[in-house]
Short mmCIF file of C-alpha atoms and ligand atoms in Angstrom, two decimals:
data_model
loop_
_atom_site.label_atom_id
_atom_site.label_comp_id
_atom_site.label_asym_id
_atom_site.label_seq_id
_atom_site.Cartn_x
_atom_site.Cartn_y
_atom_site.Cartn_z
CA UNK A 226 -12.70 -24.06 14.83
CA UNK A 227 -15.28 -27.31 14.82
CA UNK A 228 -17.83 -25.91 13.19
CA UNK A 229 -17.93 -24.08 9.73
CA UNK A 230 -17.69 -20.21 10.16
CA UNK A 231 -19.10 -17.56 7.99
CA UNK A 232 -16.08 -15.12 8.15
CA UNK A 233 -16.07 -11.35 7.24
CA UNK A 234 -12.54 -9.37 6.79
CA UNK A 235 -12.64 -5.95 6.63
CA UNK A 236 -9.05 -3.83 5.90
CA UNK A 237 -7.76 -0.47 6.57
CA UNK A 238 -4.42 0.99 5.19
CA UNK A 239 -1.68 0.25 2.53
CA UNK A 240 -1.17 -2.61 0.14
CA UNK A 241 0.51 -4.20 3.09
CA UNK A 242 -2.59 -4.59 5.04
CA UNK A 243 -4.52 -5.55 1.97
CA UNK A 244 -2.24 -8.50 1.24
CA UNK A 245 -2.22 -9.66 4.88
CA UNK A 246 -5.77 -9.87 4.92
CA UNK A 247 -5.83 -11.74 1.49
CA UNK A 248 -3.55 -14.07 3.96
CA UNK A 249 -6.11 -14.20 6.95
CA UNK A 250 -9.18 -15.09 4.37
CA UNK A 251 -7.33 -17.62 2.54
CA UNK A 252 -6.48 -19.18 5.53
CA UNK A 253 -9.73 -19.31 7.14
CA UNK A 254 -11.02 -20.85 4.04
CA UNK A 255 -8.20 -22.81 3.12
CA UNK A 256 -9.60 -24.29 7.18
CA UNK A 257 -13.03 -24.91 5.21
CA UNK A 258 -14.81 -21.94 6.10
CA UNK A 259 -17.02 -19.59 4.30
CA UNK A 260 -16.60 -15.96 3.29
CA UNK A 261 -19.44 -13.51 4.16
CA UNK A 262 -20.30 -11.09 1.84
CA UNK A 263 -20.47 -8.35 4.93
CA UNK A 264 -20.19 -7.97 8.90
CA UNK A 265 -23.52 -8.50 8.95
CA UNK A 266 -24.13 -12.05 7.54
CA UNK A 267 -20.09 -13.31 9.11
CA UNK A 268 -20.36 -14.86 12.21
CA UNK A 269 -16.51 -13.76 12.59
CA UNK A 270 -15.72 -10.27 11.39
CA UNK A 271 -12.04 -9.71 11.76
CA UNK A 272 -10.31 -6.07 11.24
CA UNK A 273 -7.18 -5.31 9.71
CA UNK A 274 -5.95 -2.21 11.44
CA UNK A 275 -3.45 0.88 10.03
CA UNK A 276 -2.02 2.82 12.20
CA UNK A 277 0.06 5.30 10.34
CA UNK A 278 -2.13 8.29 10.98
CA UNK A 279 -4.65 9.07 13.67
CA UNK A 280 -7.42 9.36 11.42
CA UNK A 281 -6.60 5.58 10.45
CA UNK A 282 -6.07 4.16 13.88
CA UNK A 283 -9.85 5.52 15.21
CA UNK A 284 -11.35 4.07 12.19
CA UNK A 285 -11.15 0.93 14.36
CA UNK A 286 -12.61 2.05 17.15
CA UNK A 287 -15.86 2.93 14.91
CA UNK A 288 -16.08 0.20 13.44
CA UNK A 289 -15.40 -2.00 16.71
CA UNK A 290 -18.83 0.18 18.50
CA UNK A 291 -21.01 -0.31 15.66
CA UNK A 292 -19.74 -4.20 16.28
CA UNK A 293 -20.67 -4.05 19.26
CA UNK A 294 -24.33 -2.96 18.64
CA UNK A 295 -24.44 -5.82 16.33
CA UNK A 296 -23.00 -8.44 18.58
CA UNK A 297 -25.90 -7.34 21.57
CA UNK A 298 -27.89 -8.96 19.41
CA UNK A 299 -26.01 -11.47 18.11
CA UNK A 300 -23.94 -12.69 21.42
CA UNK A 301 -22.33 -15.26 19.13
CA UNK A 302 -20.84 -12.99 16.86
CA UNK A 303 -16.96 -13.38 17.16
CA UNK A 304 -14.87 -10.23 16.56
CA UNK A 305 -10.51 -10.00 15.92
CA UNK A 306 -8.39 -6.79 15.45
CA UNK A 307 -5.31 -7.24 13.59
CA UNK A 308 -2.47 -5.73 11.96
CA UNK A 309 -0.88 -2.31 13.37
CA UNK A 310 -3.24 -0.81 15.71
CA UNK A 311 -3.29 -4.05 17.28
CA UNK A 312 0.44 -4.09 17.33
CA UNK A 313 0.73 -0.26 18.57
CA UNK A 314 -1.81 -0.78 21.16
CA UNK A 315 -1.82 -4.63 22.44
CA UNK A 316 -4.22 -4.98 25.47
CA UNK A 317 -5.24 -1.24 25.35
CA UNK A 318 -7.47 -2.25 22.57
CA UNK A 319 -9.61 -3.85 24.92
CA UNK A 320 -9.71 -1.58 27.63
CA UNK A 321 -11.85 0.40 25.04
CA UNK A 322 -12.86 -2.93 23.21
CA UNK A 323 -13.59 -5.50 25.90
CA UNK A 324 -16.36 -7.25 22.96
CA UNK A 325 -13.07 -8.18 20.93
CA UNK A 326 -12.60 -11.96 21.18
CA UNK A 327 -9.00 -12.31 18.95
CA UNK A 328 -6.47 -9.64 19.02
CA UNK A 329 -3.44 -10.46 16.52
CA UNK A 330 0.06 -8.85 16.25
CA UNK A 331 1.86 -8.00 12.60
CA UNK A 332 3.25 -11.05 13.10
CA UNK A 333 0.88 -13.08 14.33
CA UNK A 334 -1.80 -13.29 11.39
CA UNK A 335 -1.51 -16.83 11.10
CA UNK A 336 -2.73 -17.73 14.39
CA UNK A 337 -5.93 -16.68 13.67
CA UNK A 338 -7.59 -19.52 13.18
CA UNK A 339 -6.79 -21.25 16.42
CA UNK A 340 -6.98 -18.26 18.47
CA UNK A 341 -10.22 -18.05 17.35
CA UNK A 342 -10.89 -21.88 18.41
CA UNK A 343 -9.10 -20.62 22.04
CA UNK A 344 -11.50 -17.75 22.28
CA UNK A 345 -14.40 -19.81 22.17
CA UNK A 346 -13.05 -22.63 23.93
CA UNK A 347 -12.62 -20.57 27.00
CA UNK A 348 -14.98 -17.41 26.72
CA UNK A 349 -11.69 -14.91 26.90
CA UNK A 350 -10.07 -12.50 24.60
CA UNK A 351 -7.40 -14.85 22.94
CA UNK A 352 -4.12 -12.78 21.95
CA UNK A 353 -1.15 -13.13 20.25
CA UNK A 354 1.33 -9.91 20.17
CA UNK A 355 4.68 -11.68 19.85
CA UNK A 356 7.05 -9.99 17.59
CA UNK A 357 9.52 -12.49 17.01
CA UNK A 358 7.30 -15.10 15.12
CA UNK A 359 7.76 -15.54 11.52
CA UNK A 360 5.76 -12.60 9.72
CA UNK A 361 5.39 -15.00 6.24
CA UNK A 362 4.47 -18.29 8.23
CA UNK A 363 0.90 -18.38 5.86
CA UNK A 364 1.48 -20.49 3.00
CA UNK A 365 1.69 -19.02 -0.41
CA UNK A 366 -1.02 -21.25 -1.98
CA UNK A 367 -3.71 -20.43 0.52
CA UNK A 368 -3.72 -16.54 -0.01
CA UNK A 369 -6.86 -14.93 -1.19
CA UNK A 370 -6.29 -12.55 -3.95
CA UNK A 371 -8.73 -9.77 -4.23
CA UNK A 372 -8.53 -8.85 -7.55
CA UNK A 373 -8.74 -11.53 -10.65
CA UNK A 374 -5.63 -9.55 -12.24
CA UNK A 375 -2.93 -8.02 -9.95
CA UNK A 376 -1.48 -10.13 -6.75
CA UNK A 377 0.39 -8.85 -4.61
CA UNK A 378 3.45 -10.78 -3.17
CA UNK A 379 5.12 -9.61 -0.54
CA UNK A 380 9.01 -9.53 -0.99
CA UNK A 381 9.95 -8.18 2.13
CA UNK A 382 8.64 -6.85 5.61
CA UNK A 383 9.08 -4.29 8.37
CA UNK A 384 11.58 -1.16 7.99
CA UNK A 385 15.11 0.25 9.34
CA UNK A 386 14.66 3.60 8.81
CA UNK A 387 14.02 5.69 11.86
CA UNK A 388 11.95 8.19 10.34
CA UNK A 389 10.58 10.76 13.05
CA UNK A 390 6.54 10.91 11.80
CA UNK A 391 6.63 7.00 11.27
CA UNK A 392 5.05 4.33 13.39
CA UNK A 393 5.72 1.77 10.96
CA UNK A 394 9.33 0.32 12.47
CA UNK A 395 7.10 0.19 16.23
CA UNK A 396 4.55 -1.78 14.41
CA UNK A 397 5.62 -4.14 11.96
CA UNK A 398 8.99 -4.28 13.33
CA UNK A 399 12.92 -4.15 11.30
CA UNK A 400 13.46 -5.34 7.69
CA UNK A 401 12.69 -8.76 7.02
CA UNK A 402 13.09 -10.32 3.81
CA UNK A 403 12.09 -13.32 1.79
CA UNK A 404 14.40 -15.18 0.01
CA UNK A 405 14.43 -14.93 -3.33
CA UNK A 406 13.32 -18.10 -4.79
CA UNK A 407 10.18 -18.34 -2.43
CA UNK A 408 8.97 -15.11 -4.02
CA UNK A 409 9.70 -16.67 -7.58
CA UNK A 410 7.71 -19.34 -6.24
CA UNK A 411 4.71 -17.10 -4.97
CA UNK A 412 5.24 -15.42 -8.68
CA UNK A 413 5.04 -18.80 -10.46
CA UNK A 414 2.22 -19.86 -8.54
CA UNK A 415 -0.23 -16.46 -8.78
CA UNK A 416 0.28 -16.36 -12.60
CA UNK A 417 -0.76 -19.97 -12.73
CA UNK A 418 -3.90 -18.87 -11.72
CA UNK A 419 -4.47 -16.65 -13.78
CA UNK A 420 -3.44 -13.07 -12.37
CA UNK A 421 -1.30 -11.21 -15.50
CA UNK A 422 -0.18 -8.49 -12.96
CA UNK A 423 1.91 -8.70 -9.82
CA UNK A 424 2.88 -6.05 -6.98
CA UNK A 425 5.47 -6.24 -4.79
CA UNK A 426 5.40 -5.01 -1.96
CA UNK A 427 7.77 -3.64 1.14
CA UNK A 428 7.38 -0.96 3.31
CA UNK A 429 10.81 0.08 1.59
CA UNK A 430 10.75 -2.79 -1.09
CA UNK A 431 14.22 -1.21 -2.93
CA UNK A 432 16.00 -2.36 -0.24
CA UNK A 433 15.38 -5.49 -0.61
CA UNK A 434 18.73 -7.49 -0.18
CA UNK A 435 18.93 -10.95 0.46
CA UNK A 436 21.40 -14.01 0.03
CA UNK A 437 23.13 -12.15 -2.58
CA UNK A 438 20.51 -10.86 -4.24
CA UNK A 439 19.67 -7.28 -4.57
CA UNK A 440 16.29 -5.46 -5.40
CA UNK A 441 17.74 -5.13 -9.09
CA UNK A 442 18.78 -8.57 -8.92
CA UNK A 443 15.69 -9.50 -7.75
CA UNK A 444 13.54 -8.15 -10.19
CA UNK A 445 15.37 -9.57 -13.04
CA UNK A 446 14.80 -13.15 -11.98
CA UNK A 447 10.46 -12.09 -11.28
CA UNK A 448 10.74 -10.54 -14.54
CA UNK A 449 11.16 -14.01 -16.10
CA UNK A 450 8.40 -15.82 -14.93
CA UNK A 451 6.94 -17.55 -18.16
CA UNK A 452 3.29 -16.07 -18.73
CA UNK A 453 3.55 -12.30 -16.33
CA UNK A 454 2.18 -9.63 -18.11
CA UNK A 455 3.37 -6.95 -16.23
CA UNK A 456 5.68 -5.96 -13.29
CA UNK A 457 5.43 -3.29 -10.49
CA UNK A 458 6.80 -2.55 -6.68
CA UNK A 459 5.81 -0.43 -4.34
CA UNK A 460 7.24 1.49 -2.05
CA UNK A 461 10.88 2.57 -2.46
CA UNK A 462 12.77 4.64 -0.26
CA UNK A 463 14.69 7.46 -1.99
CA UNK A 464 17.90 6.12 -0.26
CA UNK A 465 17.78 2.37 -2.09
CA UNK A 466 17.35 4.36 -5.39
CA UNK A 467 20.22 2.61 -7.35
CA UNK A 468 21.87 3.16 -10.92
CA UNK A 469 21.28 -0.79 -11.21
CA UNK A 470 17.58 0.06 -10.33
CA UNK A 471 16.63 2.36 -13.09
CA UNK A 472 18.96 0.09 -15.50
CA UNK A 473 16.19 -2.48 -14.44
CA UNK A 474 13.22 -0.20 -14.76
CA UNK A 475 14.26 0.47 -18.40
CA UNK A 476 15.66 -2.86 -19.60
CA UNK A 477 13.36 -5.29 -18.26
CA UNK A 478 10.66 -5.73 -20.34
CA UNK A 479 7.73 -6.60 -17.43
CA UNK A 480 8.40 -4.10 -15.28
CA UNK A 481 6.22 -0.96 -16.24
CA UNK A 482 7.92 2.13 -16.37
CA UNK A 483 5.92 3.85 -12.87
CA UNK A 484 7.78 4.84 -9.65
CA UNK A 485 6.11 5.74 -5.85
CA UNK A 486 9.18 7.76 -4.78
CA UNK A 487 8.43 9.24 -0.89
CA UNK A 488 9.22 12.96 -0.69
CA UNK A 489 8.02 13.96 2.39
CA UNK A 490 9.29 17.58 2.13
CA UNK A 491 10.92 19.71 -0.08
CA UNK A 492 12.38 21.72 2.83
CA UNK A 493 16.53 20.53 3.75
CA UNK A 494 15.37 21.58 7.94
CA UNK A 495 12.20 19.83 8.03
CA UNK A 496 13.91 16.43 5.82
CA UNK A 497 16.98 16.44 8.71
CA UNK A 498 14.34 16.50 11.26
CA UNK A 499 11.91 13.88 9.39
CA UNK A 500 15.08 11.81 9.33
CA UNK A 501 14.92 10.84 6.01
CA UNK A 502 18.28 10.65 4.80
CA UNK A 503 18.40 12.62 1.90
CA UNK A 504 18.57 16.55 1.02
CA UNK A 505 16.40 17.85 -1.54
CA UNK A 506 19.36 18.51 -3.85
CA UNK A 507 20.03 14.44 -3.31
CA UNK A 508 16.41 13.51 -4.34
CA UNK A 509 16.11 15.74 -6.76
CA UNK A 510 19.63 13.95 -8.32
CA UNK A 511 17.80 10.91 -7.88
CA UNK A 512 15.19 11.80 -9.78
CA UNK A 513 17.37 12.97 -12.59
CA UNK A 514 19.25 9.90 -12.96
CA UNK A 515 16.07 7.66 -13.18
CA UNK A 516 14.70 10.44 -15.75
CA UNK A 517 18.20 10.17 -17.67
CA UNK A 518 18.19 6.09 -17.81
CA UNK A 519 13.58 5.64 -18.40
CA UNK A 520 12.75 9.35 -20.10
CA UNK A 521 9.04 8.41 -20.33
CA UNK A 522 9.12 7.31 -16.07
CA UNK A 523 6.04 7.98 -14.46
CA UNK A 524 6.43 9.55 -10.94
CA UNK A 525 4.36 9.20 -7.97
CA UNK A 526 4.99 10.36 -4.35
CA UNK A 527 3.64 11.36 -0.65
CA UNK A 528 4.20 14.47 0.81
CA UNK A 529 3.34 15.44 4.67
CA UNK A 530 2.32 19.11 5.14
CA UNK A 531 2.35 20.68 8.47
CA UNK A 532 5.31 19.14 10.31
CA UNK A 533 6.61 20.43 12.81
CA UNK A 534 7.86 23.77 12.99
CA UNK A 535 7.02 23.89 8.90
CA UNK A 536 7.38 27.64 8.25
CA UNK A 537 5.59 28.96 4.98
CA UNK A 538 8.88 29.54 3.25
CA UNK A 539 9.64 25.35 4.18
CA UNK A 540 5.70 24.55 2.83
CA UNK A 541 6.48 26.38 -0.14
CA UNK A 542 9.98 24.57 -0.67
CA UNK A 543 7.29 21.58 -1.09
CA UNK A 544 5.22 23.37 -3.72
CA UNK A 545 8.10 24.14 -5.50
CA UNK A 546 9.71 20.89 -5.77
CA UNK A 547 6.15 19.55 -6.57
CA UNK A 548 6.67 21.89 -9.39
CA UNK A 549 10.03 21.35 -10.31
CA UNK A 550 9.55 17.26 -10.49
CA UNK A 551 5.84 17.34 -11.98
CA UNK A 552 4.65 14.03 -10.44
CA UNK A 553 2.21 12.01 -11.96
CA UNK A 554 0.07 11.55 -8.77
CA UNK A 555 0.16 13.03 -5.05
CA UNK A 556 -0.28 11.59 -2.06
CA UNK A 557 -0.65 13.80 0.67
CA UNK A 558 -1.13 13.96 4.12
CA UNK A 559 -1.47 15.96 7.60
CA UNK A 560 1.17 14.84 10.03
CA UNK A 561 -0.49 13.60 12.66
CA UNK A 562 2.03 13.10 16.06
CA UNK A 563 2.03 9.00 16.57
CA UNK A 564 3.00 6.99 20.08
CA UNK A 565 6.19 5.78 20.11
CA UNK A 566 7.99 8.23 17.55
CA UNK A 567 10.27 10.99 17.84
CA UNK A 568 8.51 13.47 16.40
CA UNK A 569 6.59 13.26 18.97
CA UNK A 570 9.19 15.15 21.60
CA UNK A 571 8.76 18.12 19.05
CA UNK A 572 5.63 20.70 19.07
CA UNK A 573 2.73 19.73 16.94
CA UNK A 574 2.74 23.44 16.30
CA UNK A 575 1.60 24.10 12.86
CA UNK A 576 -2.49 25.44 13.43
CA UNK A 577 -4.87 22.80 12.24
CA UNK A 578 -6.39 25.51 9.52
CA UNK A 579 -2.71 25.93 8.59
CA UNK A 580 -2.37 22.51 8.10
CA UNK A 581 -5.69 22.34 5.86
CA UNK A 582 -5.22 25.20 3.41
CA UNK A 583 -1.51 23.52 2.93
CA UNK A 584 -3.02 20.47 2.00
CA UNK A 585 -5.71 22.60 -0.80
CA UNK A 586 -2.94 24.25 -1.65
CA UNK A 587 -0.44 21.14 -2.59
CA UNK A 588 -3.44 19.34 -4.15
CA UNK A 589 -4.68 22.18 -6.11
CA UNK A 590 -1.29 22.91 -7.50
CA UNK A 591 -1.00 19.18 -8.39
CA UNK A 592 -4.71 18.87 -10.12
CA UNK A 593 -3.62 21.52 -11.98
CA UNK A 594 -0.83 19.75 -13.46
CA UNK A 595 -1.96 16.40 -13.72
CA UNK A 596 -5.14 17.83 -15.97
CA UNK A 597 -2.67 19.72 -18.26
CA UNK A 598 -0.19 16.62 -18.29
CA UNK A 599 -3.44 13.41 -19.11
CA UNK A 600 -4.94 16.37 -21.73
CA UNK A 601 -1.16 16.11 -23.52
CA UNK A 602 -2.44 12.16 -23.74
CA UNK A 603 -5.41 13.16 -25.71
CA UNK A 604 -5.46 11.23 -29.37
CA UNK A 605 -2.55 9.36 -28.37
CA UNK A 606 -2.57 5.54 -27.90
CA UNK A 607 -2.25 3.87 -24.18
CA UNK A 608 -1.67 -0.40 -23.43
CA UNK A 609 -4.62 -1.13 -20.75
CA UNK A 610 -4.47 -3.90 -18.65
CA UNK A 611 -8.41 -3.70 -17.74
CA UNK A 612 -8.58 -4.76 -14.09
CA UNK A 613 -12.67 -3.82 -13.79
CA UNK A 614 -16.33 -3.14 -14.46
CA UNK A 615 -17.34 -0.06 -13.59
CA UNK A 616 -20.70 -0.23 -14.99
CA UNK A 617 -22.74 -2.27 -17.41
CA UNK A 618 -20.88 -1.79 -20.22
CA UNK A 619 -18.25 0.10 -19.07
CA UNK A 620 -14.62 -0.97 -17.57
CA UNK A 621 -11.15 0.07 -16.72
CA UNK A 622 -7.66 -0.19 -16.17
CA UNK A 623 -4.49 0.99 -16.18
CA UNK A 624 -1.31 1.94 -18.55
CA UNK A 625 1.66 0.79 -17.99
CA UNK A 626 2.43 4.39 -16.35
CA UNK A 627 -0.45 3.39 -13.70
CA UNK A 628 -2.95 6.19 -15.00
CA UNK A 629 -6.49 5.14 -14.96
CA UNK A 630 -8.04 4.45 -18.30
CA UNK A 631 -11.59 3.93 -18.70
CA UNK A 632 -13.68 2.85 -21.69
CA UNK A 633 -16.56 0.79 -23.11
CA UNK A 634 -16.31 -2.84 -22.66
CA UNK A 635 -17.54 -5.62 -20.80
CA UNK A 636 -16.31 -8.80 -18.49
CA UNK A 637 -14.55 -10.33 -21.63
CA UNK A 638 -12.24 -7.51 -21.04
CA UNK A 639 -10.95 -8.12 -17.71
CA UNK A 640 -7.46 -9.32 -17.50
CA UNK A 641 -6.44 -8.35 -20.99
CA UNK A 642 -4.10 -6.30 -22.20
CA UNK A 643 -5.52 -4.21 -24.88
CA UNK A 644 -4.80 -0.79 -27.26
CA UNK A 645 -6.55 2.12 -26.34
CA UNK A 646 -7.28 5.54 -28.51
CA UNK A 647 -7.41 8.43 -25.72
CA UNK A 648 -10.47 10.16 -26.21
CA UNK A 649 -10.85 12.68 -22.96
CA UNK A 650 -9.13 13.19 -20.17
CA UNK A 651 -9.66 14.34 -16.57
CA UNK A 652 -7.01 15.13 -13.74
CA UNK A 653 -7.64 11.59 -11.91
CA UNK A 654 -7.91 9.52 -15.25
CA UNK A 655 -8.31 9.30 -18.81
CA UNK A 656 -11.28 7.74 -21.48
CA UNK A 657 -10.87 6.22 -24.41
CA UNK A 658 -12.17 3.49 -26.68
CA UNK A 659 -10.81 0.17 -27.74
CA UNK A 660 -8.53 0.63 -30.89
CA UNK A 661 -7.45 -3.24 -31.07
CA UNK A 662 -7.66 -6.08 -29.05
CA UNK A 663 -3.12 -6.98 -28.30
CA UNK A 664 -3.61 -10.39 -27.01
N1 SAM B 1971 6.38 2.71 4.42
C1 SAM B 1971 5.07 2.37 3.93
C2 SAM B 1971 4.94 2.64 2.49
O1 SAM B 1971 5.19 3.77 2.04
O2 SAM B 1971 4.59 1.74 1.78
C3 SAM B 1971 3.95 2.95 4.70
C4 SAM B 1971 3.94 4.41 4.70
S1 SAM B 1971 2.48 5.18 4.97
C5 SAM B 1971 1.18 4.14 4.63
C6 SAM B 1971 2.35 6.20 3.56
C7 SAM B 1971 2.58 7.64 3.85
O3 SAM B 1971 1.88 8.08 4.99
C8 SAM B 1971 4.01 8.03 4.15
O4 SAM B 1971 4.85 8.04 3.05
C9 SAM B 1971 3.81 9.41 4.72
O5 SAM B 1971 3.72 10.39 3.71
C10 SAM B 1971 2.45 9.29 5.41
N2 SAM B 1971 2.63 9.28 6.85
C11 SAM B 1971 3.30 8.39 7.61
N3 SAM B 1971 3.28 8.77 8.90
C12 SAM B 1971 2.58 9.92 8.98
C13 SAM B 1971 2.22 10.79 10.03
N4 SAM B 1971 2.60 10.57 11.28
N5 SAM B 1971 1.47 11.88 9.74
C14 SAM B 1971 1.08 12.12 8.46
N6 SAM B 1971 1.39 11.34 7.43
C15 SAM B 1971 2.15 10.25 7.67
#
């Protein structure tokens, strides 16, 4: 690219996808180019895709026809889809999409800048789908963070597991990790400028096992960085789940005490056929032994309703082990059959109303509980990292157990670490005020 471009990124999908487009900006800035407040003003609006559910993947396309209203009158206007959809589909994105000038693999992020150059250079769709390129080739220094207070870092990419539902191993491809010092490095770097919170992230981060160094291992050495505040992961397959792990989780003093732990099911059938690789008895175990080493853990975890075949006696082994657990937070979903997966051979047989008053049902159950459990935190005392302003005057955060915290305050706030008195609470977060400033 010659000249300077005003460039617009706009992200769908997981923590993943955030970070890589935190990449893509930094990079196109880090090439002397602008950022654009919206599509609108950008004269390149690129799209990081998700692809894990339908609902996700036609996002795109909705945003990619309003594009292409804008670019009719704007015939300059450069567009790029990126990330999984762009993976999952290739060149099938443009037989719906022929307006799309850059179309970017998983791996192929940091071409973007040239491809762009290439597209127009030549007046053609420039694309990059290969797999095999190196999925961390954007430099460390360059990345964009969104927020002023937690980074994300990526430790490790792709998946293994061969889970039926899951599109993920077809579009970011099998396990690749970072070594260990790099990370550090990444670590060292982000707190340097100022972030007191880092993420890292994996699609199955607890896996993480590289030159010697295991996902224990290597949250020991993060956990040392001079100057971090606080530590977190996400996600972790129940498989990885390690006694080292939770020896970790309660003896190193960074990393907060809050766990995303995939269930998928409650149901033994519908796990074997999920190919998960664990029995409810098994997670449940797991679950005890993290709850035996950190009493006070904080749980979180995704459940998919309507597999399959899912009789009302298997939905109701979810509700149950909902129950029996008492997660913090839900995460729920509809399955939705995906291309390329092998779910896909099987019926999508559960009635779409079926499928909806599941979903009520698991989320009702789970307001339920999470009301009764933040109204237990009522007059207690919660550490806030604020991470926001929510209004004039008013900002938020989170405790260490990842539950939303809001109270009076302004920008001074953001970034700190503070004491807070719970004053109310709500299912999806608590209030409070400011007993005394920590640091
Ligand atoms: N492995 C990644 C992770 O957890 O970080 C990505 C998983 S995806 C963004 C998060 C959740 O989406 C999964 O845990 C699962 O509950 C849900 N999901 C994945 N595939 C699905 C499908 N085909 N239908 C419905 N929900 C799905």
């Amino acid at each position: 690219m010659k000249r300077k471009t005003r460039f617009f990124v706009q992200t769908f999908g997981c923590q993943m996808n955030v970070n890589d487009s935190e990449r893509v900006a930094g990079l196109l800035a880090s090439r002397g180019h602008e950022a654009a407040p919206d599509a609108a003003s950008a004269d390149f609006v690129f799209i990081n895709t998700c692809a894990v559910r339908e609902k996700a993947a036609s996002k795109l396309h909705h945003s990619l026809a309003r594009l292409r209203r804008l670019k009719k009158q704007r015939p300059e206007l450069r567009i790029g889809v990126g990330g999984c959809v762009a993976q999952l589909e290739g060149r099938a994105v443009l037989e719906r999409a022929s307006h799309v000038d850059v179309l970017v693999g998983t791996h192929n992020l940091h071409r973007v800048p040239e491809l762009l150059e290439e597209a127009e250079a030549t007046g053609r769709t420039a694309i990059d789908l290969d797999r095999k390129a190196d999925p961390f080739a954007i430099p460390d220094h360059v990345v964009a963070h969104g927020s002023p207070v937690r980074a994300y870092v990526t430790a490790m990419e792709g998946c293994n597991h061969v889970c039926s539902f899951c599109v993920v191993p077809r579009t970011r491809g099998p396990e690749v990790n970072r070594p260990a010092g790099e990370i550090v490095r990444e670590v060292e770097q982000v707190v340097a400028r100022g972030h007191p919170e880092v993420m890292l992230l994996g699609q199955t981060v607890n896996a993480y096992d590289h030159g010697g160094v295991d996902f224990a291992g290597l949250l020991a050495r993060v956990d040392r960085v001079p100057g971090l505040r606080r530590l977190r992961f996400t996600t972790s397959h129940p498989e990885h789940v390690s006694e080292r792990m939770g020896d970790a989780l309660r003896d190193l003093p960074r990393v907060c005490p809050y766990l995303h732990l995939p269930v998928q099911s409650g149901s033994d059938r519908v796990l074997e056929s999920m190919r998960r690789g664990y029995t409810r008895r098994q997670y449940l175990d797991t679950v005890a032994m993290l709850r035996s080493r950190v009493p006070d853990l904080a749980l979180s975890t995704d459940v998919i309703v309507g597999y399959p075949g899912e009789t009302e006696a298997e939905f109701e082994a979810t509700l149950s082990l909902l129950e029996w657990v008492g997660f913090d937070a839900l995460f729920s979903f509809t399955y939705s059959p995906r291309p390329g997966t092998s779910a896909l051979r099987l019926p999508d047989d559960v009635p779409a109303e079926v499928k909806s008053r599941r979903l009520a049902a698991v989320n009702d159950q789970q307001q339920l509980w999470q009301r009764r459990r933040h109204g237990e935190r009522v007059g207690g005392r919660e550490e806030v990292l604020v991470e926001s302003i929510d209004a004039p005057g008013r900002v938020s955060g989170r405790s260490r157990h990842f539950r939303i915290v809001h109270l009076a305050g302004d920008e001074g706030l953001v970034g700190r670490v503070v004491e807070v008195e719970i004053t109310g609470a709500g299912p999806n977060a608590l209030q409070g005020r400011l007993a005394q400033p920590i640091h």
